Tab-separated table of C-alpha atoms and ligand atoms in Angstrom:
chain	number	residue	atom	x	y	z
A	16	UNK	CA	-145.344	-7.870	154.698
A	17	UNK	CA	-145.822	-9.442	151.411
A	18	UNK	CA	-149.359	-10.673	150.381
A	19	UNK	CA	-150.472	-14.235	150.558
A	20	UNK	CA	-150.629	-16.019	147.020
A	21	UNK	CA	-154.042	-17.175	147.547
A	22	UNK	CA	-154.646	-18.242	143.464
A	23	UNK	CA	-151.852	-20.861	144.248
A	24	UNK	CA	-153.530	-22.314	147.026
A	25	UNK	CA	-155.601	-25.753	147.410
A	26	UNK	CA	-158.875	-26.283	149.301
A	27	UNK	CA	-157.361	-27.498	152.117
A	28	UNK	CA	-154.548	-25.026	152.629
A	29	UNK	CA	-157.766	-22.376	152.235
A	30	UNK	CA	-159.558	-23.721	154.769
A	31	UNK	CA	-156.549	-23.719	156.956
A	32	UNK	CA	-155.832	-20.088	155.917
A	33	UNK	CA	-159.477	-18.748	157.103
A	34	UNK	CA	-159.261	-20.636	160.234
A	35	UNK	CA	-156.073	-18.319	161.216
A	36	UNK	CA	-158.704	-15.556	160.051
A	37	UNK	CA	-161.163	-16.589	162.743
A	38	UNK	CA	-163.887	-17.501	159.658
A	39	UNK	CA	-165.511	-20.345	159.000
A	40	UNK	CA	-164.050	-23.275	156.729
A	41	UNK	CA	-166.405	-24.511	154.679
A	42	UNK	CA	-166.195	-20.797	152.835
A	43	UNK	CA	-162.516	-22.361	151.333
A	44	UNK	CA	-164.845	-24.098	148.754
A	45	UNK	CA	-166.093	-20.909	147.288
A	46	UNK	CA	-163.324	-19.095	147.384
A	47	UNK	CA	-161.604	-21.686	145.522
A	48	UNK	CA	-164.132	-21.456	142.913
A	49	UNK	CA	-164.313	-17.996	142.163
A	50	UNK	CA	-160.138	-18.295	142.139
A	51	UNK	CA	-160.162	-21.122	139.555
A	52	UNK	CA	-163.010	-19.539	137.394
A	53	UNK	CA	-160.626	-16.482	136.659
A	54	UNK	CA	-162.360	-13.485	138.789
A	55	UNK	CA	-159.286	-11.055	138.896
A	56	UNK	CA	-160.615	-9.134	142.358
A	57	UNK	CA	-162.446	-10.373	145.836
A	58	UNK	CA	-165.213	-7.481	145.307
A	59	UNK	CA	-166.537	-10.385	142.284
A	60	UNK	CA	-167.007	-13.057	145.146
A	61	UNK	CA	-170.122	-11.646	146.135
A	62	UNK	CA	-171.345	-14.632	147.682
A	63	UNK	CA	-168.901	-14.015	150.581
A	64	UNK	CA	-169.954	-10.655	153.382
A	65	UNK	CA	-167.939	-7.507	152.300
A	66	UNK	CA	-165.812	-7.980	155.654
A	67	UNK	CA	-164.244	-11.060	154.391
A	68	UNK	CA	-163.745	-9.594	150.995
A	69	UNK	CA	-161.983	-6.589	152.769
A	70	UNK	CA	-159.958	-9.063	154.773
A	71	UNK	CA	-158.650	-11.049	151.992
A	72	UNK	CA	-158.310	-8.086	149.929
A	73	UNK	CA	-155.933	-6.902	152.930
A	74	UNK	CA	-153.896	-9.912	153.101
A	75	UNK	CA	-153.866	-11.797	149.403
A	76	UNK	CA	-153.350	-10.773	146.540
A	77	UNK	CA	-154.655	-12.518	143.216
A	78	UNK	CA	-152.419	-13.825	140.438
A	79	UNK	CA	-153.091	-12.379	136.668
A	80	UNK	CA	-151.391	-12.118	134.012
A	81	UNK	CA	-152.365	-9.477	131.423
A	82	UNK	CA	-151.418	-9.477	127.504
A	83	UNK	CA	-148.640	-7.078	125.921
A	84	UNK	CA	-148.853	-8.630	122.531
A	85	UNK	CA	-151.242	-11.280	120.811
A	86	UNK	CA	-150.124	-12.358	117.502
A	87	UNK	CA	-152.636	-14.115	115.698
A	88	UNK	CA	-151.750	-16.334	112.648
A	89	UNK	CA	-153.672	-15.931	109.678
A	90	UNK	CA	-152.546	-19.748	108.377
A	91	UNK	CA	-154.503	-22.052	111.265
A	92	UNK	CA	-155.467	-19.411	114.445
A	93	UNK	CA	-152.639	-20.251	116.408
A	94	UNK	CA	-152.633	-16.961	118.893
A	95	UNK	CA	-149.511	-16.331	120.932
A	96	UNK	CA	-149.344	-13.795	123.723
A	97	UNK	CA	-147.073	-12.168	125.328
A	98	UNK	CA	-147.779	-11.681	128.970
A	99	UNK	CA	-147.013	-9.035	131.821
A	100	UNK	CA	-146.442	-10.495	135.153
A	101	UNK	CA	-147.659	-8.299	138.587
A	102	UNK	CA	-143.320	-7.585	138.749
A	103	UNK	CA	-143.144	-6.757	135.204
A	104	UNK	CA	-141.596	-10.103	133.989
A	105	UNK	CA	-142.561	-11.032	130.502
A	106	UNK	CA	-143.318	-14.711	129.270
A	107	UNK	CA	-145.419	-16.028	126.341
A	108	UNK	CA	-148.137	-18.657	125.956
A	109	UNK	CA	-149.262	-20.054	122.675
A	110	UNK	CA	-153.140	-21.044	122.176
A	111	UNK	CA	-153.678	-23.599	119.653
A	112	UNK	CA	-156.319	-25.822	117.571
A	113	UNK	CA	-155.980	-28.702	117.243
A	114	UNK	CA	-158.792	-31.567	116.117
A	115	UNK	CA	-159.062	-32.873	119.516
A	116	UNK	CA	-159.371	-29.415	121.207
A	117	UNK	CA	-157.658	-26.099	122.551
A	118	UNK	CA	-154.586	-26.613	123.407
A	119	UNK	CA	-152.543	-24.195	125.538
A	120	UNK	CA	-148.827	-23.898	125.843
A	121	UNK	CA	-147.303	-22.537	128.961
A	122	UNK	CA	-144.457	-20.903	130.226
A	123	UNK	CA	-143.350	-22.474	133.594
A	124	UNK	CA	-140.317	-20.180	134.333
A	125	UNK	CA	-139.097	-16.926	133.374
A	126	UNK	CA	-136.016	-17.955	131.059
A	127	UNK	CA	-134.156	-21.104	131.753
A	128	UNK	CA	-130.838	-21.926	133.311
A	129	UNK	CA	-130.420	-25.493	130.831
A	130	UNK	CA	-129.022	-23.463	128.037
A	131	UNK	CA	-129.636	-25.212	125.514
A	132	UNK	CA	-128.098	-23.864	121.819
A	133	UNK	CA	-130.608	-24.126	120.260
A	134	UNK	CA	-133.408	-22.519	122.060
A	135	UNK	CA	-134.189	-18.982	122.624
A	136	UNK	CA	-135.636	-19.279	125.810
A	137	UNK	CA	-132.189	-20.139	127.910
A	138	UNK	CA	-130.153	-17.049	126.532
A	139	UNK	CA	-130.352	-14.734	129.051
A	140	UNK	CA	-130.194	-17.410	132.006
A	141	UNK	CA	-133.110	-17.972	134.467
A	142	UNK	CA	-134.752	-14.709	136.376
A	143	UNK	CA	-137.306	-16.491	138.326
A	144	UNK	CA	-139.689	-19.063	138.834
A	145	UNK	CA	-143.682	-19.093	137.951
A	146	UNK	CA	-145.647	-19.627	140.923
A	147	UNK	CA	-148.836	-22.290	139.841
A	148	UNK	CA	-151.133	-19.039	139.933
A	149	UNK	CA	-149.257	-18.135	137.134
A	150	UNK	CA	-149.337	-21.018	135.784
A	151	UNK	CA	-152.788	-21.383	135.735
A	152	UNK	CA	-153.688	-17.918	134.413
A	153	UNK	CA	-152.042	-18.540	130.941
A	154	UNK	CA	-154.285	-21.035	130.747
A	155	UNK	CA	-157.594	-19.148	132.022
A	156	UNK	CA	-156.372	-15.754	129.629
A	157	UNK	CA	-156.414	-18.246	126.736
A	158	UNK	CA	-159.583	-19.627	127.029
A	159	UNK	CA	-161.191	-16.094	128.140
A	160	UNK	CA	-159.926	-14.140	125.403
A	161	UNK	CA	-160.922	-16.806	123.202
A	162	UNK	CA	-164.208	-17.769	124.182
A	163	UNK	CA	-163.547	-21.531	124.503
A	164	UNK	CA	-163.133	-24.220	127.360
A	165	UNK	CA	-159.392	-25.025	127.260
A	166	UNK	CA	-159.066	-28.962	126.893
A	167	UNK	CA	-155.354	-29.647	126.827
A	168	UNK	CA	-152.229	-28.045	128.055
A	169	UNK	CA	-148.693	-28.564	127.325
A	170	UNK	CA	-145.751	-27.454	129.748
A	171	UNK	CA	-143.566	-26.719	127.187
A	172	UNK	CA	-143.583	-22.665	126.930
A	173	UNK	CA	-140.325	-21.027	128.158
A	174	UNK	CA	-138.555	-22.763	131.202
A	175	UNK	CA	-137.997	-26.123	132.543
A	176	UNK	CA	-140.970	-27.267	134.688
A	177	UNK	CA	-138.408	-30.052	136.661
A	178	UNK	CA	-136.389	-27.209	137.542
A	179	UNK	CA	-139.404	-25.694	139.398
A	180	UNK	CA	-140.669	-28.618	140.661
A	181	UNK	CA	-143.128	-27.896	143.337
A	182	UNK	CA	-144.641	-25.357	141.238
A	183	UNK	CA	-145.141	-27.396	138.626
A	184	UNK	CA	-146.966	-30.360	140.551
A	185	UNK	CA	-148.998	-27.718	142.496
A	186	UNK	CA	-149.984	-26.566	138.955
A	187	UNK	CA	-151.165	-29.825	138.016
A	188	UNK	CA	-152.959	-30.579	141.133
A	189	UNK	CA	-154.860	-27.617	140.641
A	190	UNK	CA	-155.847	-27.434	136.666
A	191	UNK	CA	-156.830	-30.683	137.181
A	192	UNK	CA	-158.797	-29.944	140.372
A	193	UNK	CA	-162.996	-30.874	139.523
A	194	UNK	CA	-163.957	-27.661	141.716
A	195	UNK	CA	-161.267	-25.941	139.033
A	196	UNK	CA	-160.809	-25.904	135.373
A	197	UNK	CA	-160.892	-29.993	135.647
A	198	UNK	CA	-158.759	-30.314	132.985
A	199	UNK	CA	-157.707	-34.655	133.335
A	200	UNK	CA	-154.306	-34.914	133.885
A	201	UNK	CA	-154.559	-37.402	130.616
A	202	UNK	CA	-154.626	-33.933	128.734
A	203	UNK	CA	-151.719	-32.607	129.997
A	204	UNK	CA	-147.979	-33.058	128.970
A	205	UNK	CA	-144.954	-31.863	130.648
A	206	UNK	CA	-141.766	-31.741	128.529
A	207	UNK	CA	-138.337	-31.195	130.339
A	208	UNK	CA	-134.495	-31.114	128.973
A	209	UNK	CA	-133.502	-34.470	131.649
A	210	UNK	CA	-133.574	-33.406	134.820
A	211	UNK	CA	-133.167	-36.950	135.923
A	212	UNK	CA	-133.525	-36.288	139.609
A	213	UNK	CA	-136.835	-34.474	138.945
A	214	UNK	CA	-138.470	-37.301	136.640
A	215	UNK	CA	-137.599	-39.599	139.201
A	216	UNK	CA	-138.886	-37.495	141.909
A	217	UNK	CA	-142.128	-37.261	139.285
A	218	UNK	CA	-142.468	-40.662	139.323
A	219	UNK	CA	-143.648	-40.971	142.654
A	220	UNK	CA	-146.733	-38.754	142.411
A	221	UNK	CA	-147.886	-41.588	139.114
A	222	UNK	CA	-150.024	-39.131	137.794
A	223	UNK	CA	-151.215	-40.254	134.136
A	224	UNK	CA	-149.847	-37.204	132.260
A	225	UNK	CA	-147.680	-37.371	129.417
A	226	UNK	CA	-143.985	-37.135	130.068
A	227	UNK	CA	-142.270	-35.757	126.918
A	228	UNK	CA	-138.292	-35.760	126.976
A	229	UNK	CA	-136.279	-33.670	124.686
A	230	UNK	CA	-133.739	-36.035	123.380
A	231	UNK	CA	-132.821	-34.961	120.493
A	232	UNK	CA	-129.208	-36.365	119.861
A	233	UNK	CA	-128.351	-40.300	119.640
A	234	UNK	CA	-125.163	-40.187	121.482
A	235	UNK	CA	-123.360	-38.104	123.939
A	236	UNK	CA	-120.457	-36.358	121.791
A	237	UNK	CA	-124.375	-34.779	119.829
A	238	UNK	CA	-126.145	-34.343	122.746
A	239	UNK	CA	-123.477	-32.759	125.170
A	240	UNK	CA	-122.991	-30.241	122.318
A	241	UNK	CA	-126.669	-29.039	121.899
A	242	UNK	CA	-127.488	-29.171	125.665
A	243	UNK	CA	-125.167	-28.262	128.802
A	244	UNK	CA	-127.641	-30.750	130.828
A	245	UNK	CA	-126.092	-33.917	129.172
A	246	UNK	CA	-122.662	-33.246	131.006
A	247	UNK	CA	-124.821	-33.588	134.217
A	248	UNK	CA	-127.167	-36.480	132.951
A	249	UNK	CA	-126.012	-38.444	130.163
A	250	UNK	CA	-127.895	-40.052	127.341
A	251	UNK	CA	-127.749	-43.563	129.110
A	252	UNK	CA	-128.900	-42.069	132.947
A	253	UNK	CA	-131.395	-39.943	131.203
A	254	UNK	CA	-132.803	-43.255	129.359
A	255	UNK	CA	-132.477	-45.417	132.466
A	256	UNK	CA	-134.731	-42.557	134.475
A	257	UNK	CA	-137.326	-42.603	131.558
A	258	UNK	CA	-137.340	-46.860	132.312
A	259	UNK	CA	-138.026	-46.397	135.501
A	260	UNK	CA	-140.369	-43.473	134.923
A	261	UNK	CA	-142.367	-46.176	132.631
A	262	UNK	CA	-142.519	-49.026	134.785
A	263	UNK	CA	-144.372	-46.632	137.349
A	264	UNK	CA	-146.779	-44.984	135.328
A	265	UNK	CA	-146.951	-47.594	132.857
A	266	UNK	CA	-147.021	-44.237	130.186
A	267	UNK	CA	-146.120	-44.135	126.868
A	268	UNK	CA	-142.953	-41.673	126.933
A	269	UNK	CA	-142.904	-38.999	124.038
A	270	UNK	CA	-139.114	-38.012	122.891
A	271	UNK	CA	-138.756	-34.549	121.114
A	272	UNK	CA	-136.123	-34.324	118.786
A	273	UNK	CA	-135.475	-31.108	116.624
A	274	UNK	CA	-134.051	-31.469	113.229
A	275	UNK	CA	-130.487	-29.539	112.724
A	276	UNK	CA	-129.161	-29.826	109.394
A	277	UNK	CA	-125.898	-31.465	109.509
A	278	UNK	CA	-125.926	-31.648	113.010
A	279	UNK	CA	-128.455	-35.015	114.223
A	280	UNK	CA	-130.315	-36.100	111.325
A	281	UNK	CA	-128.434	-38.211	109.070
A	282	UNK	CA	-129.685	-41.554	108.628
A	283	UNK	CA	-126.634	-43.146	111.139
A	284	UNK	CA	-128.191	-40.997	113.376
A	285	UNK	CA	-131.370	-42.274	112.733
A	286	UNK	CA	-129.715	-46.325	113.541
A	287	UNK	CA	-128.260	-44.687	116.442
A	288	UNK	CA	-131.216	-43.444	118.065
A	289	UNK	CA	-133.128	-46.431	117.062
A	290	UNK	CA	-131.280	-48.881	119.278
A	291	UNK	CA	-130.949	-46.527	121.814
A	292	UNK	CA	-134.363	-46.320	122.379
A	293	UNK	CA	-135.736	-49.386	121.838
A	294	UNK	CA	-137.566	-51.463	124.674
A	295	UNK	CA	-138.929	-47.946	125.669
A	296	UNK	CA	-142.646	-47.772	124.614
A	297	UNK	CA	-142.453	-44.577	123.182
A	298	UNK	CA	-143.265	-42.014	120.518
A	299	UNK	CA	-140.740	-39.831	118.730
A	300	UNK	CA	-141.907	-36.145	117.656
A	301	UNK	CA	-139.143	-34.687	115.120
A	302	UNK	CA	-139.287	-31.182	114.903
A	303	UNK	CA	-137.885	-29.518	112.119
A	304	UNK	CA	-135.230	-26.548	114.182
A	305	UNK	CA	-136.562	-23.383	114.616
A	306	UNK	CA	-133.521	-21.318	113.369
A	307	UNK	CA	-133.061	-18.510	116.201
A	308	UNK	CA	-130.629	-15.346	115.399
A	309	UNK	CA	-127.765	-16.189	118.236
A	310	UNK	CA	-127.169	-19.710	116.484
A	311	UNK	CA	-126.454	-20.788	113.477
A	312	UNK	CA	-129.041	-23.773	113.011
A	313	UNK	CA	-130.350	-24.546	109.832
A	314	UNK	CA	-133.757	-26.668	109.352
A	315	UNK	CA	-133.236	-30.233	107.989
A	316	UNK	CA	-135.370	-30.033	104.475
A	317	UNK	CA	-138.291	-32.218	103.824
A	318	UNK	CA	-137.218	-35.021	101.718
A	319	UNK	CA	-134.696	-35.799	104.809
A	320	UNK	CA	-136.811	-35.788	107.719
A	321	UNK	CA	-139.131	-38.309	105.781
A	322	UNK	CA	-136.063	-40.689	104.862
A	323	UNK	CA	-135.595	-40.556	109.096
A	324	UNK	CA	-138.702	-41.368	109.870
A	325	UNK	CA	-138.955	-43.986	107.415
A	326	UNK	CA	-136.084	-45.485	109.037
A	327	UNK	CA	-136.772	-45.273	112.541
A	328	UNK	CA	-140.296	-46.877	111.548
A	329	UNK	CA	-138.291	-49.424	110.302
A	330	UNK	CA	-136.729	-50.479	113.002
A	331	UNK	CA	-140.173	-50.319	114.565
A	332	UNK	CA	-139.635	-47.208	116.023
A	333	UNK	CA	-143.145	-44.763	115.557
A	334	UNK	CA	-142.264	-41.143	115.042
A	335	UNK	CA	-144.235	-38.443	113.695
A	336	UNK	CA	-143.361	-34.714	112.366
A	337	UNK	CA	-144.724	-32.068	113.869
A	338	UNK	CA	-146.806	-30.772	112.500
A	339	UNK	CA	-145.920	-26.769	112.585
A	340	UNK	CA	-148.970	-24.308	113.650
A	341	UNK	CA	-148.089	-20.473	113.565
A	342	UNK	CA	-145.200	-20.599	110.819
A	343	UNK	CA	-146.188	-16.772	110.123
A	344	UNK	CA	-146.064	-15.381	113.687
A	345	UNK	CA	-142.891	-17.498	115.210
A	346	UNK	CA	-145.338	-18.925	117.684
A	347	UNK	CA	-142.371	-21.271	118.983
A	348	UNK	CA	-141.461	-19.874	122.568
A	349	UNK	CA	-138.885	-17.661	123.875
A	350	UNK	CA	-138.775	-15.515	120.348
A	351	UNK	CA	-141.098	-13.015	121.257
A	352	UNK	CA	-140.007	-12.386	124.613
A	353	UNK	CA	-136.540	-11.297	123.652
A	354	UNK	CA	-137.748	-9.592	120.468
A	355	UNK	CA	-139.619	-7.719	122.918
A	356	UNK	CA	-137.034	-6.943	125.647
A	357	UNK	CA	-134.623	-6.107	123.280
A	358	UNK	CA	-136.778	-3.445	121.650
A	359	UNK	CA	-136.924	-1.908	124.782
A	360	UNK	CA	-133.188	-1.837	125.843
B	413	SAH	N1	-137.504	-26.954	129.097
B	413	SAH	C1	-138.350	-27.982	128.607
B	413	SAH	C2	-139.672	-27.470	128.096
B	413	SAH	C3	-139.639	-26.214	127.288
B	413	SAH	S1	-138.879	-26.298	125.702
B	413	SAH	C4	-137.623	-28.797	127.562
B	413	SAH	O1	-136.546	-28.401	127.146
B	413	SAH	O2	-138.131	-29.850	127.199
B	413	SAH	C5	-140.116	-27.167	124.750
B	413	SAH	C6	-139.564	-27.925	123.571
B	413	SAH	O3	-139.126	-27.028	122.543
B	413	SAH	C7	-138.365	-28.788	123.905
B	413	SAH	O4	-138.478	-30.048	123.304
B	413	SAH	C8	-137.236	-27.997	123.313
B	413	SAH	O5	-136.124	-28.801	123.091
B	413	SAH	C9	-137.869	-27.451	122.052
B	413	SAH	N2	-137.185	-26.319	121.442
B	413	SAH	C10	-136.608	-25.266	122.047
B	413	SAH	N3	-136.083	-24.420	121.123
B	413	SAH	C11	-136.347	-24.951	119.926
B	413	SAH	C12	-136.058	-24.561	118.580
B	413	SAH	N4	-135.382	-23.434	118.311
B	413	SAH	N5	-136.487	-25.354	117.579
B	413	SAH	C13	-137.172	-26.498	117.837
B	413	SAH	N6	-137.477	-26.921	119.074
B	413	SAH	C14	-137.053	-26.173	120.104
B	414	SF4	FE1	-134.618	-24.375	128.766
B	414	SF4	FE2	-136.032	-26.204	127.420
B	414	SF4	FE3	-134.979	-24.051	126.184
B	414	SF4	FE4	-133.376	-25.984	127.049
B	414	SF4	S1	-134.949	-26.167	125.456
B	414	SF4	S2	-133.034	-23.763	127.312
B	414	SF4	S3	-134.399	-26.578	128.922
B	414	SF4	S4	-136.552	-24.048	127.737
């Protein structure tokens, strides 16, 4: 029999659990606590009798994840792991600092199934989903190892969070839980590649987070050639979700859009995108292309991403660049993971 995921569970589903144990309830509360404040075995909850701890020990098991590599840059103190899983699975998290606190990337899958060209992340195809627990303990390891109270999170590690759905509301429900790490769901931003049926299905929960959606093409001939998900869900269905995703949550909607030279980022492109988006209350983060070995991407350079954003703003369009953290240890996701894996084939 395989053991109960206990670190994924919520108060509720505890209590439920001990009842089928024959122990009392209101001990669900506690054990949630010591769960969500990162103890790693049941011998630590030592406010529970030894015969529960043996009982749970018996039947759960709890979700870590422990760190292979930590690459720490020497420009701004971006860290970014590289994480076992209990199966052996590898994914990375990135800590960050930012002005307005720690930030912590995650990983919501291992690999991806989207595909995308440009990313390293998709290239070997999907090998499984995180669980929440898993979830949640890139964000504990990142505030453990570094001493600080984690304050923000961003589901954009490797994986697409809509593609793991349930997961990746569970996760949410629990980060933010008070008796947990209580980190406000205003601090947290999930990005995804357009799963339309999954931001729809997002919708419905109207929690306040940040929904970020990697655009990053004006039109469909652009789009369908960067990302295999645009054949499924084209630019105007993907647009029309992000509407409707609005007028529920009344959020601001934050569009990625990485740089290629040559590719998306000539000032027609710019126009393009402009009236595309427009009536959307939204943000645009351009992201200068992290050039990964399987494709042949270039960065746009400087003087051109500034001429796009000046345009977009004038068409009253705000956009920012990002601004890049970890330039000297390749801190954007999915690189280390196959460095890594390779090396050992
Ligand atoms: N699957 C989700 C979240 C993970 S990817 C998504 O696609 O949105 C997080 C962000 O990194 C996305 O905006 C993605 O498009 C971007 N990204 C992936 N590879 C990149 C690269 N090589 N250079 C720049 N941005 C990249
Ligand atoms: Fe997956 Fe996002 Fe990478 Fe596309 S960009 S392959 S959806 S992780």
């Amino acid at each position: 029999m395989s053991k109960i995921d206990i670190k994924s569970m919520t108060i509720p589903e505890i209590k439920e659990f001990l009842t089928t144990l024959g122990e009392p309830s209101y001990r669900a509360n506690q054990i949630f606590s010591w769960l969500q404040s990162g103890v790693v075995s049941f011998d630590e909850m030592t406010n529970l009798s030894k015969s529960l701890r043996a009982k749970l020990d018996e039947q759960c098991y709890i979700a870590d994840v422990k760190i292979v590599k930590r690459l720490e840059s020497e420009i701004d103190g971006t860290v970014k792991y590289l994480y076992e899983l209990h199966d052996g699975e590898l994914i990375e998290s990135v800590f960050m600092k930012y002005k307005h606190g720690y930030t912590v990337c995650i990983s919501t899958q291992v690999g991806c199934r989207m595909g995308c060209s440009f990313c390293a992340s998709g290239i070997d195809g999907l090998f499984r989903n995180l669980t929440a627990s898993e979830m949640l303990s890139q964000v504990m390891m990142a505030g453990r190892d570094n001493g600080v109270r984690i304050s923000n999170v961003v589901m954009m590690g490797m994986g697409e969070p809509l593609d793991n759905f349930d997961n990746s509301v569970r996760f949410l429900q629990l980060v933010s839980s008070e008796e947990g790490l209580n980190i406000g769901l205003r601090h947290i931003s999930l990005s995804t590649s357009g799963l339309v049926s999954g931001i729809l299905k997002l919708a419905e929960y109207n929690y306040p987070i940040t929904l970020s959606v990697s655009l990053h093409a004006p039109n469909d001939k652009i789009r369908s050639s960067m990302m295999k998900i645009n054949n499924k869900w084209n630019i105007e269905e993907l647009l029309n979700a992000c509407k409707y995703y609005q007028s529920i949550t009344g959020r601001r909607i934050s569009f990625e859009y990485a740089m290629i030279n040559g590719v998306n980022d000539s000032l027609d492109n710019a126009d393009e995108l402009a009236r595309k988006i427009k009536g959307i209350m939204s943000h645009v983060n351009l992201i200068p292309v992290n050039p990964v070995e399987e494709n042949n991407y270039k960065k746009t350079n400087d003087n051109a991403i500034k001429a796009f954003v000046s345009r977009l703003e004038s068409k009253g369009i705000t956009a920012t660049v990002r601004r890049t953290l970890g330039a000297d240890i390749n801190a954007s996701c999915g690189q280390l993971r196959r460095g890594t894996v390779k090396e050992a084939d």
